[in-house]
PDB file of C-alpha atoms in Angstrom:
ATOM      1  CA  MET A   1     122.874 115.827 130.494  1.00  0.00           C
ATOM      2  CA  PHE A   2     125.669 113.906 128.780  1.00  0.00           C
ATOM      3  CA  GLU A   3     129.073 115.428 128.070  1.00  0.00           C
ATOM      4  CA  ASP A   4     128.334 115.636 124.349  1.00  0.00           C
ATOM      5  CA  GLY A   5     125.217 117.761 124.939  1.00  0.00           C
ATOM      6  CA  ARG A   6     122.579 115.048 124.578  1.00  0.00           C
ATOM      7  CA  VAL A   7     119.757 114.899 127.095  1.00  0.00           C
ATOM      8  CA  SER A   8     119.282 111.662 129.010  1.00  0.00           C
ATOM      9  CA  PRO A   9     115.957 109.864 128.530  1.00  0.00           C
ATOM     10  CA  ALA A  10     115.126 110.268 132.230  1.00  0.00           C
ATOM     11  CA  ARG A  11     115.703 114.013 132.098  1.00  0.00           C
ATOM     12  CA  ARG A  12     113.745 114.316 128.870  1.00  0.00           C
ATOM     13  CA  GLU A  13     110.887 112.460 130.570  1.00  0.00           C
ATOM     14  CA  ARG A  14     110.927 114.818 133.578  1.00  0.00           C
ATOM     15  CA  ARG A  15     111.199 117.862 131.356  1.00  0.00           C
ATOM     16  CA  ARG A  16     108.175 116.938 129.300  1.00  0.00           C
ATOM     17  CA  GLY A  17     106.204 115.705 132.265  1.00  0.00           C
ATOM     18  CA  ARG A  18     105.024 112.563 130.535  1.00  0.00           C
ATOM     19  CA  PRO A  19     106.369 109.019 130.364  1.00  0.00           C
ATOM     20  CA  GLU A  20     108.303 107.704 127.385  1.00  0.00           C
ATOM     21  CA  GLN A  21     106.029 106.078 124.799  1.00  0.00           C
ATOM     22  CA  THR A  22     106.215 102.382 124.056  1.00  0.00           C
ATOM     23  CA  PRO A  23     107.132 101.216 120.550  1.00  0.00           C
ATOM     24  CA  THR A  24     103.466 100.272 119.994  1.00  0.00           C
ATOM     25  CA  GLN A  25     102.294 103.749 120.965  1.00  0.00           C
ATOM     26  CA  ARG A  26     104.858 105.394 118.704  1.00  0.00           C
ATOM     27  CA  ALA A  27     103.960 103.135 115.787  1.00  0.00           C
ATOM     28  CA  LEU A  28     100.280 103.829 116.304  1.00  0.00           C
ATOM     29  CA  GLY A  29     101.031 107.557 116.333  1.00  0.00           C
ATOM     30  CA  LEU A  30     102.704 107.250 112.933  1.00  0.00           C
ATOM     31  CA  LEU A  31      99.879 105.136 111.537  1.00  0.00           C
ATOM     32  CA  THR A  32      97.220 107.633 112.564  1.00  0.00           C
ATOM     33  CA  ARG A  33      98.861 110.239 110.332  1.00  0.00           C
ATOM     34  CA  ARG A  34      99.095 108.056 107.203  1.00  0.00           C
ATOM     35  CA  GLU A  35      99.530 104.475 106.049  1.00  0.00           C
ATOM     36  CA  HIS A  36     103.030 102.990 106.374  1.00  0.00           C
ATOM     37  CA  SER A  37     104.501  99.769 105.048  1.00  0.00           C
ATOM     38  CA  ARG A  38     105.830  97.284 107.577  1.00  0.00           C
ATOM     39  CA  LYS A  39     109.422  97.950 106.465  1.00  0.00           C
ATOM     40  CA  GLU A  40     109.004 101.732 106.591  1.00  0.00           C
ATOM     41  CA  LEU A  41     107.400 101.664 110.043  1.00  0.00           C
ATOM     42  CA  THR A  42     110.141  99.418 111.419  1.00  0.00           C
ATOM     43  CA  ARG A  43     112.871 101.624 109.934  1.00  0.00           C
ATOM     44  CA  LYS A  44     111.365 104.832 111.316  1.00  0.00           C
ATOM     45  CA  LEU A  45     111.023 103.458 114.822  1.00  0.00           C
ATOM     46  CA  THR A  46     114.475 101.877 114.988  1.00  0.00           C
ATOM     47  CA  SER A  47     116.039 105.083 113.667  1.00  0.00           C
ATOM     48  CA  ARG A  48     114.520 106.849 116.687  1.00  0.00           C
ATOM     49  CA  GLY A  49     116.561 104.686 119.025  1.00  0.00           C
ATOM     50  CA  LEU A  50     114.048 101.975 119.881  1.00  0.00           C
ATOM     51  CA  ASP A  51     115.076  98.344 120.264  1.00  0.00           C
ATOM     52  CA  ARG A  52     114.651  96.455 116.989  1.00  0.00           C
ATOM     53  CA  GLU A  53     113.095  93.359 118.589  1.00  0.00           C
ATOM     54  CA  GLU A  54     110.535  95.440 120.471  1.00  0.00           C
ATOM     55  CA  VAL A  55     109.739  97.385 117.317  1.00  0.00           C
ATOM     56  CA  VAL A  56     109.216  94.223 115.247  1.00  0.00           C
ATOM     57  CA  ALA A  57     106.946  92.794 117.957  1.00  0.00           C
ATOM     58  CA  ALA A  58     104.957  96.052 118.105  1.00  0.00           C
ATOM     59  CA  VAL A  59     104.552  96.199 114.326  1.00  0.00           C
ATOM     60  CA  ASP A  60     103.450  92.555 114.307  1.00  0.00           C
ATOM     61  CA  ARG A  61     100.820  93.278 116.976  1.00  0.00           C
ATOM     62  CA  LEU A  62      99.520  96.270 115.037  1.00  0.00           C
ATOM     63  CA  ALA A  63      99.393  94.251 111.813  1.00  0.00           C
ATOM     64  CA  ASP A  64      97.461  91.470 113.566  1.00  0.00           C
ATOM     65  CA  ALA A  65      95.015  94.050 114.950  1.00  0.00           C
ATOM     66  CA  GLY A  66      94.514  95.543 111.476  1.00  0.00           C
ATOM     67  CA  TRP A  67      96.187  98.904 112.155  1.00  0.00           C
ATOM     68  CA  GLN A  68      99.049  98.213 109.751  1.00  0.00           C
ATOM     69  CA  ASN A  69      98.349  96.571 106.411  1.00  0.00           C
ATOM     70  CA  ASP A  70     100.776  96.466 103.480  1.00  0.00           C
ATOM     71  CA  HIS A  71      97.980  95.913 100.955  1.00  0.00           C
ATOM     72  CA  ARG A  72      96.083  98.968 102.192  1.00  0.00           C
ATOM     73  CA  PHE A  73      99.339 100.953 102.134  1.00  0.00           C
ATOM     74  CA  ALA A  74      99.981  99.909  98.518  1.00  0.00           C
ATOM     75  CA  GLU A  75      96.488 100.896  97.399  1.00  0.00           C
ATOM     76  CA  SER A  76      96.803 104.263  99.129  1.00  0.00           C
ATOM     77  CA  LEU A  77     100.183 104.974  97.562  1.00  0.00           C
ATOM     78  CA  ILE A  78      98.968 103.963  94.104  1.00  0.00           C
ATOM     79  CA  ARG A  79      95.958 106.288  94.308  1.00  0.00           C
ATOM     80  CA  SER A  80      98.124 109.129  95.554  1.00  0.00           C
ATOM     81  CA  ARG A  81     100.889 108.773  92.973  1.00  0.00           C
ATOM     82  CA  ALA A  82      98.518 108.134  90.064  1.00  0.00           C
ATOM     83  CA  GLY A  83      96.604 111.265  91.011  1.00  0.00           C
ATOM     84  CA  ASN A  84      99.867 113.213  90.923  1.00  0.00           C
ATOM     85  CA  GLY A  85     100.674 112.054  87.387  1.00  0.00           C
ATOM     86  CA  TYR A  86     102.958 109.064  87.957  1.00  0.00           C
ATOM     87  CA  GLY A  87     102.724 105.852  85.974  1.00  0.00           C
ATOM     88  CA  PRO A  88     102.793 102.194  86.952  1.00  0.00           C
ATOM     89  CA  VAL A  89     106.530 101.699  86.349  1.00  0.00           C
ATOM     90  CA  HIS A  90     107.434 104.480  88.798  1.00  0.00           C
ATOM     91  CA  ILE A  91     104.859 103.314  91.340  1.00  0.00           C
ATOM     92  CA  ARG A  92     106.050  99.699  91.115  1.00  0.00           C
ATOM     93  CA  ALA A  93     109.618 100.804  91.872  1.00  0.00           C
ATOM     94  CA  GLU A  94     108.472 102.927  94.819  1.00  0.00           C
ATOM     95  CA  LEU A  95     106.428 100.077  96.300  1.00  0.00           C
ATOM     96  CA  ASN A  96     109.431  97.814  95.894  1.00  0.00           C
ATOM     97  CA  MET A  97     111.541 100.309  97.868  1.00  0.00           C
ATOM     98  CA  HIS A  98     108.933 100.178 100.643  1.00  0.00           C
ATOM     99  CA  GLY A  99     109.587  96.458 101.030  1.00  0.00           C
ATOM    100  CA  LEU A 100     106.525  94.970  99.353  1.00  0.00           C
ATOM    101  CA  ASP A 101     107.005  91.749  97.425  1.00  0.00           C
ATOM    102  CA  SER A 102     106.349  91.565  93.697  1.00  0.00           C
ATOM    103  CA  GLU A 103     103.134  89.563  94.086  1.00  0.00           C
ATOM    104  CA  ALA A 104     101.601  92.120  96.461  1.00  0.00           C
ATOM    105  CA  ILE A 105     102.647  94.939  94.117  1.00  0.00           C
ATOM    106  CA  ALA A 106     101.099  93.188  91.122  1.00  0.00           C
ATOM    107  CA  GLN A 107      97.836  92.609  93.020  1.00  0.00           C
ATOM    108  CA  ALA A 108      97.643  96.232  94.149  1.00  0.00           C
ATOM    109  CA  LEU A 109      98.345  97.572  90.653  1.00  0.00           C
ATOM    110  CA  ALA A 110      95.737  95.215  89.192  1.00  0.00           C
ATOM    111  CA  ALA A 111      93.201  96.448  91.744  1.00  0.00           C
ATOM    112  CA  TYR A 112      93.723 100.080  90.693  1.00  0.00           C
ATOM    113  CA  GLU A 113      90.445 101.273  89.188  1.00  0.00           C
ATOM    114  CA  GLY A 114      91.833 104.237  87.256  1.00  0.00           C
ATOM    115  CA  ASN A 115      92.887 104.350  83.634  1.00  0.00           C
ATOM    116  CA  TRP A 116      96.623 104.814  83.048  1.00  0.00           C
ATOM    117  CA  LEU A 117      96.089 106.188  79.541  1.00  0.00           C
ATOM    118  CA  GLU A 118      93.625 108.798  80.819  1.00  0.00           C
ATOM    119  CA  ASN A 119      96.055 109.728  83.588  1.00  0.00           C
ATOM    120  CA  ALA A 120      98.799 110.241  80.990  1.00  0.00           C
ATOM    121  CA  ARG A 121      96.520 112.365  78.792  1.00  0.00           C
ATOM    122  CA  ASP A 122      95.470 114.494  81.771  1.00  0.00           C
ATOM    123  CA  LEU A 123      99.110 115.061  82.696  1.00  0.00           C
ATOM    124  CA  LEU A 124      99.929 116.176  79.149  1.00  0.00           C
ATOM    125  CA  ARG A 125      96.961 118.546  79.051  1.00  0.00           C
ATOM    126  CA  ARG A 126      97.923 120.076  82.398  1.00  0.00           C
ATOM    127  CA  ARG A 127     101.576 120.443  81.480  1.00  0.00           C
ATOM    128  CA  PHE A 128     101.435 121.461  77.817  1.00  0.00           C
ATOM    129  CA  GLY A 129      97.899 122.729  77.267  1.00  0.00           C
ATOM    130  CA  GLU A 130      95.351 121.598  74.724  1.00  0.00           C
ATOM    131  CA  ASP A 131      97.150 122.557  71.512  1.00  0.00           C
ATOM    132  CA  PHE A 132     100.687 121.230  72.036  1.00  0.00           C
ATOM    133  CA  ALA A 133     100.224 118.412  69.516  1.00  0.00           C
ATOM    134  CA  SER A 134     100.900 120.653  66.517  1.00  0.00           C
ATOM    135  CA  ASP A 135     104.526 121.185  67.596  1.00  0.00           C
ATOM    136  CA  PRO A 136     106.761 118.101  67.093  1.00  0.00           C
ATOM    137  CA  ALA A 137     109.296 119.341  69.657  1.00  0.00           C
ATOM    138  CA  LEU A 138     106.593 119.617  72.319  1.00  0.00           C
ATOM    139  CA  ARG A 139     105.308 116.171  71.429  1.00  0.00           C
ATOM    140  CA  ARG A 140     108.801 114.747  72.003  1.00  0.00           C
ATOM    141  CA  LYS A 141     108.988 116.586  75.324  1.00  0.00           C
ATOM    142  CA  ALA A 142     105.578 115.194  76.223  1.00  0.00           C
ATOM    143  CA  ALA A 143     106.679 111.639  75.460  1.00  0.00           C
ATOM    144  CA  ASP A 144     109.883 112.136  77.476  1.00  0.00           C
ATOM    145  CA  LEU A 145     107.869 113.476  80.404  1.00  0.00           C
ATOM    146  CA  LEU A 146     105.599 110.445  80.406  1.00  0.00           C
ATOM    147  CA  MET A 147     108.561 108.080  80.276  1.00  0.00           C
ATOM    148  CA  ARG A 148     110.265 109.883  83.181  1.00  0.00           C
ATOM    149  CA  ARG A 149     107.028 109.733  85.166  1.00  0.00           C
ATOM    150  CA  GLY A 150     106.849 105.958  84.816  1.00  0.00           C
ATOM    151  CA  PHE A 151     104.508 105.329  81.904  1.00  0.00           C
ATOM    152  CA  ASP A 152     105.439 102.651  79.396  1.00  0.00           C
ATOM    153  CA  GLY A 153     106.225 103.447  75.762  1.00  0.00           C
ATOM    154  CA  ASP A 154     102.842 102.329  74.402  1.00  0.00           C
ATOM    155  CA  THR A 155     100.959 104.523  76.854  1.00  0.00           C
ATOM    156  CA  ALA A 156     103.206 107.499  76.044  1.00  0.00           C
ATOM    157  CA  ARG A 157     102.678 106.986  72.317  1.00  0.00           C
ATOM    158  CA  ASN A 158      98.910 106.537  72.635  1.00  0.00           C
ATOM    159  CA  ALA A 159      98.500 109.534  74.934  1.00  0.00           C
ATOM    160  CA  ASN A 160     100.503 111.691  72.542  1.00  0.00           C
ATOM    161  CA  ARG A 161      98.616 110.364  69.527  1.00  0.00           C
ATOM    162  CA  PHE A 162      95.232 110.952  71.166  1.00  0.00           C
ATOM    163  CA  CYS A 163      96.117 114.545  71.991  1.00  0.00           C
ATOM    164  CA  ALA A 164      97.250 115.076  68.387  1.00  0.00           C
ATOM    165  CA  GLU A 165      93.864 113.891  67.071  1.00  0.00           C
ATOM    166  CA  ASP A 166      91.835 116.183  69.359  1.00  0.00           C
TER     167      ASP A 166
END
């Protein structure tokens, strides 16, 4: 044990009774739980004290073997966020934070098979009910909600207008 209370890696290994995992094994463990972007996987592993060069090499090996794929990660995140009521503007920003380039983001958003307008309408129905359109204050709140959730102005207007006509 170190003076500051930390446990040495050798002692931790003896205490657990199993050898320390390699960066590839740790990365694979993370990828079996859910998809990760290359940048996110590298950040997580280096923050756990692993050598950056070894981590990059491990992530490269896993990407070459098909275990890590940024395109698959982007599609998964888009489906997840769209299902939770987020729009393309929000999702684009989140994918950008995960280190994907703008071309990959555009391809993944174009490949999304859902309908953004229907997603916006569903969100409004869930949040405000079926008869919110008669109240102008609720319609403004609905439009604000859609804008905060990452829908563009046209989609917010059309979703609000559609619900008013129902």
